[in-house]
Short mmCIF file of C-alpha atoms in Angstrom, two decimals:
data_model
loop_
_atom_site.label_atom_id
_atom_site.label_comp_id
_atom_site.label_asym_id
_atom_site.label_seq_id
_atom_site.Cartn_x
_atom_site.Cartn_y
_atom_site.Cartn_z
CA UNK A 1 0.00 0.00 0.00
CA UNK A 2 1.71 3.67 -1.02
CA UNK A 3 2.49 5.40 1.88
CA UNK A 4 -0.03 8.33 2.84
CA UNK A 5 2.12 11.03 2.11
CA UNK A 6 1.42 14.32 -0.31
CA UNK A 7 4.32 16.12 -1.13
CA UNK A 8 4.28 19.61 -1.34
CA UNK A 9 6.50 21.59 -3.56
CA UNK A 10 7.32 25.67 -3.82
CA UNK A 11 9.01 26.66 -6.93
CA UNK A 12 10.54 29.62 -8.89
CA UNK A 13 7.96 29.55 -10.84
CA UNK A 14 5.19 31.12 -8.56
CA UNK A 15 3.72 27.25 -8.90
CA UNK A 16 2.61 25.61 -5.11
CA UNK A 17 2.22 21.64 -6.59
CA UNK A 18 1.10 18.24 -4.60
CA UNK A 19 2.65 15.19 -5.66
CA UNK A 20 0.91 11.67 -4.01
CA UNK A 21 2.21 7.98 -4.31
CA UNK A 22 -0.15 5.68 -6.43
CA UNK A 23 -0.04 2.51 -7.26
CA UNK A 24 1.40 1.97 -11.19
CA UNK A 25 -1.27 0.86 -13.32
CA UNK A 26 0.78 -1.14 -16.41
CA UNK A 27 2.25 -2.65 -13.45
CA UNK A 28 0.40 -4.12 -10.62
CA UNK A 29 2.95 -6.81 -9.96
CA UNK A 30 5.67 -4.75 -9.39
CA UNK A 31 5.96 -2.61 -5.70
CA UNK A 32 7.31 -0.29 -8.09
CA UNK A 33 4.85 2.80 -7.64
CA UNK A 34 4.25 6.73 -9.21
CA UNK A 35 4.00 10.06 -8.35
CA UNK A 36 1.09 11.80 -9.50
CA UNK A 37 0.59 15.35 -9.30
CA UNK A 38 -2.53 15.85 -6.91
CA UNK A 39 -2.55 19.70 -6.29
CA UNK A 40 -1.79 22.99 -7.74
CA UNK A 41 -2.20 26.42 -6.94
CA UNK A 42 -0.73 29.80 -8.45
CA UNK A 43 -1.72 32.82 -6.44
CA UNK A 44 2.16 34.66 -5.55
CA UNK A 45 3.11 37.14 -7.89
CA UNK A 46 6.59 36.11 -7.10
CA UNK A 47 9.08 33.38 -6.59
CA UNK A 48 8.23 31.23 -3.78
CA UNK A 49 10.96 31.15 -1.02
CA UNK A 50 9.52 28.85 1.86
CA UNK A 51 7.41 26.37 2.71
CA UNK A 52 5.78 24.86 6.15
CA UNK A 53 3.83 21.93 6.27
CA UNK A 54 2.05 21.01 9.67
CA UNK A 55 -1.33 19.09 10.38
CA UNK A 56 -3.86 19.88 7.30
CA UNK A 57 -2.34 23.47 6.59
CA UNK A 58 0.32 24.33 4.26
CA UNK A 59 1.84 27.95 4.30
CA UNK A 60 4.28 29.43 1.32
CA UNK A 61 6.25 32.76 1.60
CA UNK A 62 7.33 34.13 -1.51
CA UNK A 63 9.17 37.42 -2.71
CA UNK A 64 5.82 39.18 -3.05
CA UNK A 65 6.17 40.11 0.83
CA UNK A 66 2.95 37.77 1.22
CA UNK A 67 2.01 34.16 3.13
CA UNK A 68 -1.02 32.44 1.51
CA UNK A 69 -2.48 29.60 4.03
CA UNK A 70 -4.30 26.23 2.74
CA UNK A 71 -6.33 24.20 4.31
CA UNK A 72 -5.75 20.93 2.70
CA UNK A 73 -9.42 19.14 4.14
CA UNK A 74 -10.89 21.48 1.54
CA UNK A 75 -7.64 21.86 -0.81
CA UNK A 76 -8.35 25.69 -0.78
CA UNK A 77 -7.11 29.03 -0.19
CA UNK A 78 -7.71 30.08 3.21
CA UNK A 79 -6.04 32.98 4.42
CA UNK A 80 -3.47 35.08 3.02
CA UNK A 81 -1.41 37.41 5.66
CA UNK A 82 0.47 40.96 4.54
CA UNK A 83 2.51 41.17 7.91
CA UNK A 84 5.80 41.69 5.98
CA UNK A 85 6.89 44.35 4.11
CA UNK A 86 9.97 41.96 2.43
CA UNK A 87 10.59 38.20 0.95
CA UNK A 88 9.40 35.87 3.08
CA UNK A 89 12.36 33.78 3.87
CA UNK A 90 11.48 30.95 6.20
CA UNK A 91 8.43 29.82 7.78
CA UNK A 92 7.36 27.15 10.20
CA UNK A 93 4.30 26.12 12.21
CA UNK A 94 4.63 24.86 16.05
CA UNK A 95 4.51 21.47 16.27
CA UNK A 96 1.39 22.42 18.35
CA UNK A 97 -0.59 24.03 15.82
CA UNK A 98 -0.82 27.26 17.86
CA UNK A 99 1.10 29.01 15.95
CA UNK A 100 2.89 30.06 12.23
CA UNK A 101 6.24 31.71 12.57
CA UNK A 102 7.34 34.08 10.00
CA UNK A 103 11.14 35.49 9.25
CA UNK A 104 11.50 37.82 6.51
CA UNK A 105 13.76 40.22 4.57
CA UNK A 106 12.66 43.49 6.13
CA UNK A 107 14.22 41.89 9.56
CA UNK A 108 10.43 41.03 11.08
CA UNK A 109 9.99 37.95 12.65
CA UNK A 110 6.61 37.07 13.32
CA UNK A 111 3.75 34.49 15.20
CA UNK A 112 0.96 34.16 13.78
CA UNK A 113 -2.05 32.72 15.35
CA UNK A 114 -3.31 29.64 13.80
CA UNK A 115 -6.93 29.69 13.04
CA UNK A 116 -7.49 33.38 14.01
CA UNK A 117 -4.95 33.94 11.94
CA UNK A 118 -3.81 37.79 13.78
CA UNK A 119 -0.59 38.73 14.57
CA UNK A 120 0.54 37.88 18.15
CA UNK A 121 4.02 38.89 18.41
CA UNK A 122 6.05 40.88 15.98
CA UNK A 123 9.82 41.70 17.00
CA UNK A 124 10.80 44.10 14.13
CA UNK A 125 14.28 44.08 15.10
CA UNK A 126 14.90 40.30 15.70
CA UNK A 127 18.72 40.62 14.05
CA UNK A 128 19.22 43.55 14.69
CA UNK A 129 17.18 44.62 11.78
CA UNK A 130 19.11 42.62 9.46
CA UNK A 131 17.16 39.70 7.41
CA UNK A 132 16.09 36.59 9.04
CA UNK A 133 16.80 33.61 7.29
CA UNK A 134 16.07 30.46 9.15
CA UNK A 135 13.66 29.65 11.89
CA UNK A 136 13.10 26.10 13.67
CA UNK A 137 10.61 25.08 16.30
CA UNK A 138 11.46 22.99 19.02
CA UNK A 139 9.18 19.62 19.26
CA UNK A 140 8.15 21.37 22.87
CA UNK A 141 6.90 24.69 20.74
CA UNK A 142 8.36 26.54 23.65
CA UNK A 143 11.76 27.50 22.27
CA UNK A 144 12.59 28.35 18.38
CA UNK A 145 15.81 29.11 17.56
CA UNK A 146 16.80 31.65 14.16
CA UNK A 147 19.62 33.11 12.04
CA UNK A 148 20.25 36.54 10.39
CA UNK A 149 22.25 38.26 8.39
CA UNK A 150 24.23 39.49 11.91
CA UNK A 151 25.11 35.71 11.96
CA UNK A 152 23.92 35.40 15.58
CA UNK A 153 22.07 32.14 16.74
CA UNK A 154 18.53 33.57 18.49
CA UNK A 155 17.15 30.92 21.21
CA UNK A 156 13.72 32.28 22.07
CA UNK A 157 11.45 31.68 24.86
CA UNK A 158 8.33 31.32 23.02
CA UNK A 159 6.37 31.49 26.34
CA UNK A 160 7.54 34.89 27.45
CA UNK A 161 8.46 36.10 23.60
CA UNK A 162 11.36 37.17 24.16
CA UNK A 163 15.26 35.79 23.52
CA UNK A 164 16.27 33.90 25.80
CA UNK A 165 20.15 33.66 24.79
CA UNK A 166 22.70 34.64 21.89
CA UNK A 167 25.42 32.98 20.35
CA UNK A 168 27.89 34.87 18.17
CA UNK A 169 28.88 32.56 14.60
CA UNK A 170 31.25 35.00 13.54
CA UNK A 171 34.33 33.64 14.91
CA UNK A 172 32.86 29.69 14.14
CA UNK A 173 35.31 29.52 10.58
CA UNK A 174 33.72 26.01 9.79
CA UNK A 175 30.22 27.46 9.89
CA UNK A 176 31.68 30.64 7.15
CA UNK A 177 29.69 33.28 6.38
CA UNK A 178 26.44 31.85 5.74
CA UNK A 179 25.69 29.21 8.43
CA UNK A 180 22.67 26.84 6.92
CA UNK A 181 20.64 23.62 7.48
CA UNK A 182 19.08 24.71 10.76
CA UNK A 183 17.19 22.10 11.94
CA UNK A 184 15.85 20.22 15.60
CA UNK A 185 16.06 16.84 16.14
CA UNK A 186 12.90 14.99 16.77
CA UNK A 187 13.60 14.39 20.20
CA UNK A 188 14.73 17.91 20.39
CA UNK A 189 18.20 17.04 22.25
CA UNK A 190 20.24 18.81 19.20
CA UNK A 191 19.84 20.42 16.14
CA UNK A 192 22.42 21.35 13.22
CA UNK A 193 24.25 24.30 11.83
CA UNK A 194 26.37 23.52 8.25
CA UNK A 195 29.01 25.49 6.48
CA UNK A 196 30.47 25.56 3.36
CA UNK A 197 31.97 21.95 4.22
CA UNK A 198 31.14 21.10 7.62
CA UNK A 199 27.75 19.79 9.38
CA UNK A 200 27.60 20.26 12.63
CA UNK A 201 25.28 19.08 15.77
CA UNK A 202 25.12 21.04 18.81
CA UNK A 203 23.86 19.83 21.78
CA UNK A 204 21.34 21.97 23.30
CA UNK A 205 22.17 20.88 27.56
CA UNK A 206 25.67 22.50 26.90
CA UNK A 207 25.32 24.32 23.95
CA UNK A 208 28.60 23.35 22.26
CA UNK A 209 29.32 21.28 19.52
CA UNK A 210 29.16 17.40 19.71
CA UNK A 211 29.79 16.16 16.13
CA UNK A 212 31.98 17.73 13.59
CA UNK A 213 31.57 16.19 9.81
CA UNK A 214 33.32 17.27 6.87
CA UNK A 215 31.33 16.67 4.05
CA UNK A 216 32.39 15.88 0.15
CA UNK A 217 30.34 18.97 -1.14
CA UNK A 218 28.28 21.60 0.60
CA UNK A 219 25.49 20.46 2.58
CA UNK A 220 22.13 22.25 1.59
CA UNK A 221 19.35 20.80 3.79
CA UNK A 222 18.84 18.36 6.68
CA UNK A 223 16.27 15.74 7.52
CA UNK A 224 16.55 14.10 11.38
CA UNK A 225 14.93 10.79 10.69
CA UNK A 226 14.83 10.02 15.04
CA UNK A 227 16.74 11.43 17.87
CA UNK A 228 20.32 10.04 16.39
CA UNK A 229 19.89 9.69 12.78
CA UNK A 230 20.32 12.61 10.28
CA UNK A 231 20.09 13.30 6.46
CA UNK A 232 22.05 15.93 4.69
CA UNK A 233 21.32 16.76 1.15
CA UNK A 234 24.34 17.85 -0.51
CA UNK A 235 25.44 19.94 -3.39
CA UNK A 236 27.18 17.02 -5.79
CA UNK A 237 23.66 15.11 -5.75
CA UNK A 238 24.51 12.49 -2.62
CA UNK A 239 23.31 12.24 0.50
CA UNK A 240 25.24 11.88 3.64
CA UNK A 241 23.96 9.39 6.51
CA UNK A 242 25.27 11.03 10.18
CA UNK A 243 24.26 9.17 13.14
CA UNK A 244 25.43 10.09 16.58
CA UNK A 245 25.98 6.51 17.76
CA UNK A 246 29.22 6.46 15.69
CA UNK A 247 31.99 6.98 16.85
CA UNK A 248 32.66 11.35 17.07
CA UNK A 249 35.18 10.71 13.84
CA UNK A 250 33.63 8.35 11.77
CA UNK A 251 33.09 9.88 8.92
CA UNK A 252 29.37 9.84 7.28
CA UNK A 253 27.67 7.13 4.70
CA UNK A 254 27.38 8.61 1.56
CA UNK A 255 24.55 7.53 -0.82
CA UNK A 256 24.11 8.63 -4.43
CA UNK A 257 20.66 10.13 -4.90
CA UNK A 258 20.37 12.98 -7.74
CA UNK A 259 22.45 14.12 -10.70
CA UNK A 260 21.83 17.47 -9.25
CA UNK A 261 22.06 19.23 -5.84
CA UNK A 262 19.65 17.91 -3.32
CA UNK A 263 17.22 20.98 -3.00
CA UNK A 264 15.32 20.01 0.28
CA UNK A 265 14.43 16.69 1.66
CA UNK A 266 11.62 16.42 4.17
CA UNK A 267 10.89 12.81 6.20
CA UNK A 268 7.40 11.51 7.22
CA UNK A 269 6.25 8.03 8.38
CA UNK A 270 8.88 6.22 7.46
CA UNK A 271 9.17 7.68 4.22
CA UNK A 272 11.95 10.44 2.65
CA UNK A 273 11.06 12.51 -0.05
CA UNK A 274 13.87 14.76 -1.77
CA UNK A 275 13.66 17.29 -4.74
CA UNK A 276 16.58 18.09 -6.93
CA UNK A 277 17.54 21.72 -8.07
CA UNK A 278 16.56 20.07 -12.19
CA UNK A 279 12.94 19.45 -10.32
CA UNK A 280 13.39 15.84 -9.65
CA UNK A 281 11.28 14.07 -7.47
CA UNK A 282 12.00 11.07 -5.51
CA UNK A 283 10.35 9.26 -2.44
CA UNK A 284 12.22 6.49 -1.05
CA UNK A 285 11.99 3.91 1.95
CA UNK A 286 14.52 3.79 4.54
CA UNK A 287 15.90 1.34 6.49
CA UNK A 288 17.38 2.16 9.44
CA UNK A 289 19.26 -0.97 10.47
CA UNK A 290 21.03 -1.00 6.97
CA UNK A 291 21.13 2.56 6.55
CA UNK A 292 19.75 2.39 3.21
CA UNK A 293 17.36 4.22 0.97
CA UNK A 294 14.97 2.58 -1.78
CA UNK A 295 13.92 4.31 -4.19
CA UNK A 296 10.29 3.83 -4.60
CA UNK A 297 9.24 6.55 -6.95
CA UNK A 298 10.47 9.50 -8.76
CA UNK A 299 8.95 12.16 -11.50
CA UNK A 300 10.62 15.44 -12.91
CA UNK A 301 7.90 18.27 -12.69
CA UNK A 302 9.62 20.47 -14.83
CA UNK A 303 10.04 23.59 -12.54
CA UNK A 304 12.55 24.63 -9.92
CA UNK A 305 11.72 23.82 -6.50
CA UNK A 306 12.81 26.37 -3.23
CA UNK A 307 11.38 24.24 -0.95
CA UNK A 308 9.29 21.10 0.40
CA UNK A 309 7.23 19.61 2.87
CA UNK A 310 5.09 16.52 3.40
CA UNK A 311 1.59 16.24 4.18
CA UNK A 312 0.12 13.22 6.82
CA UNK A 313 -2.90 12.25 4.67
CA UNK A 314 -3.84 9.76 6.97
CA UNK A 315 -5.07 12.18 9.24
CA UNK A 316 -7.75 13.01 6.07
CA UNK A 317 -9.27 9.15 6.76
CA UNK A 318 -10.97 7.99 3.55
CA UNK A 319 -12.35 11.84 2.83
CA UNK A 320 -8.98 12.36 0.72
CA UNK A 321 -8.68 12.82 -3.02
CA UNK A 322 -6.39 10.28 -4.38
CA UNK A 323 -6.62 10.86 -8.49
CA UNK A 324 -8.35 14.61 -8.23
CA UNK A 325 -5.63 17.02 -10.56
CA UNK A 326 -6.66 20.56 -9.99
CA UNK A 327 -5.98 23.07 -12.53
CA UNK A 328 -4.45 26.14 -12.36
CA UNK A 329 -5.94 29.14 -13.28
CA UNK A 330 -4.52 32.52 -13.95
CA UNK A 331 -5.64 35.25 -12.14
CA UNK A 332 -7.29 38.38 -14.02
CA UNK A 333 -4.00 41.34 -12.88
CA UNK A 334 -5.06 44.87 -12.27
CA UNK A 335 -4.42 46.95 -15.11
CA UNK A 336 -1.45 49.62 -13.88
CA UNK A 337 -2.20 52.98 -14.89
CA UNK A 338 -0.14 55.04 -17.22
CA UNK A 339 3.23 56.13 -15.55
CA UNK A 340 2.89 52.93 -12.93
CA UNK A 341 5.08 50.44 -13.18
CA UNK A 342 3.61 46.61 -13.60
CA UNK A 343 5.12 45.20 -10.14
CA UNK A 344 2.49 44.39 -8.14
CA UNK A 345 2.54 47.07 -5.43
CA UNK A 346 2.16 46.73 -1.49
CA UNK A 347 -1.44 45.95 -0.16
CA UNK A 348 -1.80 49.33 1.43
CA UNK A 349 -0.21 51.22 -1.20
CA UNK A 350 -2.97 49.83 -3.56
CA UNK A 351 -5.54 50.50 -1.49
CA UNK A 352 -4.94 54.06 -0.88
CA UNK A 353 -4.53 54.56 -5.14
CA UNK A 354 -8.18 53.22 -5.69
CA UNK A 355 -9.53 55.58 -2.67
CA UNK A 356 -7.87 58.71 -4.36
CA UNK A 357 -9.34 58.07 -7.57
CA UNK A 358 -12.80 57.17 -6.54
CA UNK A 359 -12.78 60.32 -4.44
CA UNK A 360 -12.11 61.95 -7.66
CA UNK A 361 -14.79 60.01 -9.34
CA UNK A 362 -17.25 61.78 -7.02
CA UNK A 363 -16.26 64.67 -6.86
CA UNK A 364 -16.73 64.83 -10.51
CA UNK A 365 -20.04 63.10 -10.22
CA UNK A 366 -20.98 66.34 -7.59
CA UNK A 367 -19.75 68.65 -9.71
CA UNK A 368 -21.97 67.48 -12.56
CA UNK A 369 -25.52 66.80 -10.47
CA UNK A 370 -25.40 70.55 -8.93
CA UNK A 371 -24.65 73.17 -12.21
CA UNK A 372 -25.22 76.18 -10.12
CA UNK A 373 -22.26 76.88 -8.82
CA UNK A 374 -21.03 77.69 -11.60
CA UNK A 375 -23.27 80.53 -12.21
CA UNK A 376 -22.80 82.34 -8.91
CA UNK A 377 -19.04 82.46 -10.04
CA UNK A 378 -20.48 83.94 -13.30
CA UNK A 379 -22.05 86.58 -11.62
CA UNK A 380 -19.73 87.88 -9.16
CA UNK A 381 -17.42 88.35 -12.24
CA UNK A 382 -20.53 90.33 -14.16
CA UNK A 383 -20.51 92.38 -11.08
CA UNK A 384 -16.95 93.09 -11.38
CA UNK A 385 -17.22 94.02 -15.37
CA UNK A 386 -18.44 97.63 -14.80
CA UNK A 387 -15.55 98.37 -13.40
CA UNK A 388 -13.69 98.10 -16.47
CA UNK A 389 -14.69 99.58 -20.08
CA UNK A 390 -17.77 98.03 -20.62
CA UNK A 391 -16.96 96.48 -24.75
CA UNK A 392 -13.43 95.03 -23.59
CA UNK A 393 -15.16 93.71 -19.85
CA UNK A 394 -17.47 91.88 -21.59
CA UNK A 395 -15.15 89.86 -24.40
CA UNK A 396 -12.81 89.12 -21.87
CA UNK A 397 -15.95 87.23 -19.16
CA UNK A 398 -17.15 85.80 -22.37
CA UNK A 399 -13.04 84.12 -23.45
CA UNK A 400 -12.86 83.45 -19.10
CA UNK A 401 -15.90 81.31 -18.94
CA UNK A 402 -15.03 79.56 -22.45
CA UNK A 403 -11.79 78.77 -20.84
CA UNK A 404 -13.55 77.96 -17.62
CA UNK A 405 -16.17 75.30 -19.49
CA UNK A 406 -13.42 73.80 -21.04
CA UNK A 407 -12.40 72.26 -17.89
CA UNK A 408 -15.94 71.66 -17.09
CA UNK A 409 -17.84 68.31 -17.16
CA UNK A 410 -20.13 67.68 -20.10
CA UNK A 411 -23.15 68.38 -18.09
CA UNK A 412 -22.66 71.90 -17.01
CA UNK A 413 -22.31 73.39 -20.99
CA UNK A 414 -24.58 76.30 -21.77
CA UNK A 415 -27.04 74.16 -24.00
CA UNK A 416 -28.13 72.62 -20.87
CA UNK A 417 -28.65 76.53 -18.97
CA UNK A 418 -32.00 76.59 -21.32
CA UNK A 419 -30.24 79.50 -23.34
CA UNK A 420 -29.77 81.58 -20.20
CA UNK A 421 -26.43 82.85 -20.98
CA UNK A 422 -27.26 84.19 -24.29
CA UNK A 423 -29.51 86.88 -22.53
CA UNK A 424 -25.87 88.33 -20.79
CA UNK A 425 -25.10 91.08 -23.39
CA UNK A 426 -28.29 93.20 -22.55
CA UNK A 427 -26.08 93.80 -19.47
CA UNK A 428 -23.47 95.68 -21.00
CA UNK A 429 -26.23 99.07 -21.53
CA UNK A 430 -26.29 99.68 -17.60
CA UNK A 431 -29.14 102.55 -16.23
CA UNK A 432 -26.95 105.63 -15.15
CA UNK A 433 -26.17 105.37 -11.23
CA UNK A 434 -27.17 108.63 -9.73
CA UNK A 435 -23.45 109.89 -9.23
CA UNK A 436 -22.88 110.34 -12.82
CA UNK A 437 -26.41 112.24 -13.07
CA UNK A 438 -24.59 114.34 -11.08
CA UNK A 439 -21.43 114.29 -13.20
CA UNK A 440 -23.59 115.42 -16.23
CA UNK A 441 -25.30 117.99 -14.30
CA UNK A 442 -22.58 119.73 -13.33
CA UNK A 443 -20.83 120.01 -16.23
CA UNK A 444 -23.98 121.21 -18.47
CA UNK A 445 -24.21 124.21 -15.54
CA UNK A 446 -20.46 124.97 -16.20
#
């Protein structure tokens, strides 16, 4: 029977797929089995750059600053969170569903309350405002530990939210610049820290160091199959068996596995599942006793991956959908106005664009239901024409309001004024004001 396992796979390519193990149709003899893709969803606007798996929801981060949630009982879109204001770099749920934490680019790292889905705890400054690029959740979900760009180890007290203790990388040469593969064990007794050459388990009583092994090629990610045995994907394609009941300088078992780098490797009831950087898939049974892997299945799914996770689907009962494909469908963009530029633009930012131009919108829509305003204006300046010589006063109101209507909606012309504007030049022969009866007077007596 296949194992009940879905894995999940982020890629470069904005693409979220599920991959399941069935059994082989033109083969039923055979244990041989396949991977068929199960599950598909395109909703980032940009790469995706993490991936958490935990119970039935599945969480990417991508470089579109956002998080969309799944929940995988419907095999929908649930939730999508704008806490950061950078690429999502890592993400992981607590092992007791209470919470999602978030590291990003913009030096946030964030909980998230499962469910609810509001922020709980946001320390903008968790490296020193430098980007956080791991995060790892202790089996207990009361400590996590993360890495930055200061290359400082965080161990946080997830109960008080707060760090608990630092420890300074940059003098650790093995670990180099960029310390990786941070992981806990399952038992939560160590976890590992890798280097350009060198994996390395710490031991979390004494904090300090407890096996040191060089490695052919650069490890990239890190599977703990039990409290003793660990998995390290490497660069040349192999993967290195390290198990802490060796002696401290054994060196590791080192199985051939890809063609390319191992990507990311993720282990689930009894069963290993590893992606390649050409988008090879492969699920494989281990035995522990032997230390050997068995292939079971593989498919290329013709896409980078970034990152992977595996879904219990035994948890689903017989409600699961075994042979169900879902399509992807593109999503209608926004059409960017002239002089904007076609990257999709920050939640807020967006909103506040549409308010502006539908407060526009009404005001025109105002301006256009009330056309008297516009002759009150008119007035006042027919009040002020006397004051000038009455021929040139009244060509220059008529070229002012010409100028004036040009700006003017479509609604407020003068055909709609019921031909009130054409009675204006009987204005220009104004009754003598009693002063200059005076005026006249006094010169006819002189």
């Amino acid at each position: 029977m296949p194992p009940d396992i879905e894995i999940i796979v982020g890629t470069y390519e904005e693409y979220l797929l599920g991959y399941q193990l069935t059994a082989s149709p033109e083969d039923t003899t055979s244990a041989k089995l396949q991977l068929k893709q199960t599950f598909a969803d395109k909703s980032h606007a940009g790469s995706i750059k993490s991936v958490a798996v935990q119970g039935p929801w599945v969480a990417s981060g991508g470089s579109d600053d956002r998080i969309f949630v799944y929940d995988m009982r419907t095999r929908k879109q649930s939730q999508i969170l704008l806490s950061h204001a950078g690429t999502v770099n890592t993400l992981q749920f607590s092992p007791d569903l209470t919470h999602l934490l978030s590291g990003s680019a913009d030096g946030h790292m964030i909980a998230t309350r499962v469910g609810s889905w509001t922020t709980e705890g946001d320390w903008k400054k968790a490296h020193a405002g430098q980007s956080v690029t791991h995060i790892s959740c202790h089996p207990s979900s009361k400590l996590a530990l993360s890495l930055g760009g200061d290359l400082v180890l965080n161990t946080w007290n997830l109960v008080k939210g707060r760090v608990a203790y630092k420890t300074n990388l940059k003098s650790k040469t093995t670990l180099g610049s960029q310390p990786d593969c941070l992981s806990w064990s399952t038992q939560g007794d160590h976890f590992t820290l890798s280097g350009p050459l060198y994996l390395e388990i710490w031991d979390i009583k004494n904090a300090h160091v407890v096996r040191r092994s060089k490695m052919p090629a650069k490890p990239i990610c890190v599977a703990w199959l039990d409290g003793n045995e660990c998995l390290a994907g490497l660069e040349n394609g192999s993967i290195a068996w390290i198990s802490l009941k060796d002696e401290e300088e054994a060196p590791p078992t080192i199985i051939p596995a890809h063609e390319a780098r191992v990507k990311a490797m993720a282990y689930l009831n009894e069963s290993l599942a590893t992606v390649s950087s050409a988008g090879e898939i492969k699920a494989w049974r281990i035995d522990l006793e032997k230390r050997e892997l068995e292939e079971i299945a593989s498919t290329n799914m013709d896409c980078r991956p970034t990152g992977l996770g595996l879904l219990d689907l035994s948890q689903f009962g017989n409600a699961r959908p075994l042979e169900q494909r879902i399509k992807v469908e593109s999503k209608a963009k926004a059409k960017a106005e002239p002089g904007q530029s076609s990257k999709p633009a920050a939640p807020r930012g967006f909103v506040t664009i549409e308010y502006e131009q539908d407060e526009k919108q009404e005001a025109e829509e105002e301006s256009a239901t009330i056309p008297k305003s516009k002759p009150k204006q008119k007035k006042k300046e027919a009040k002020k024409a006397p004051q000038q010589e009455p021929e040139e006063s009244s060509e220059e109101s008529n070229s002012s309001d010409g100028d004036s209507e040009s700006f003017s909606d479509s609604d407020s012309d003068a055909s709609d004024d019921g031909g009130r504007r054409k009675r204006r030049p009987p204005k220009r022969k104004q009754p003598p004001t009693p002063s200059s009866k005076r005026k006249v007077k006094q010169q006819k007596n002189k």
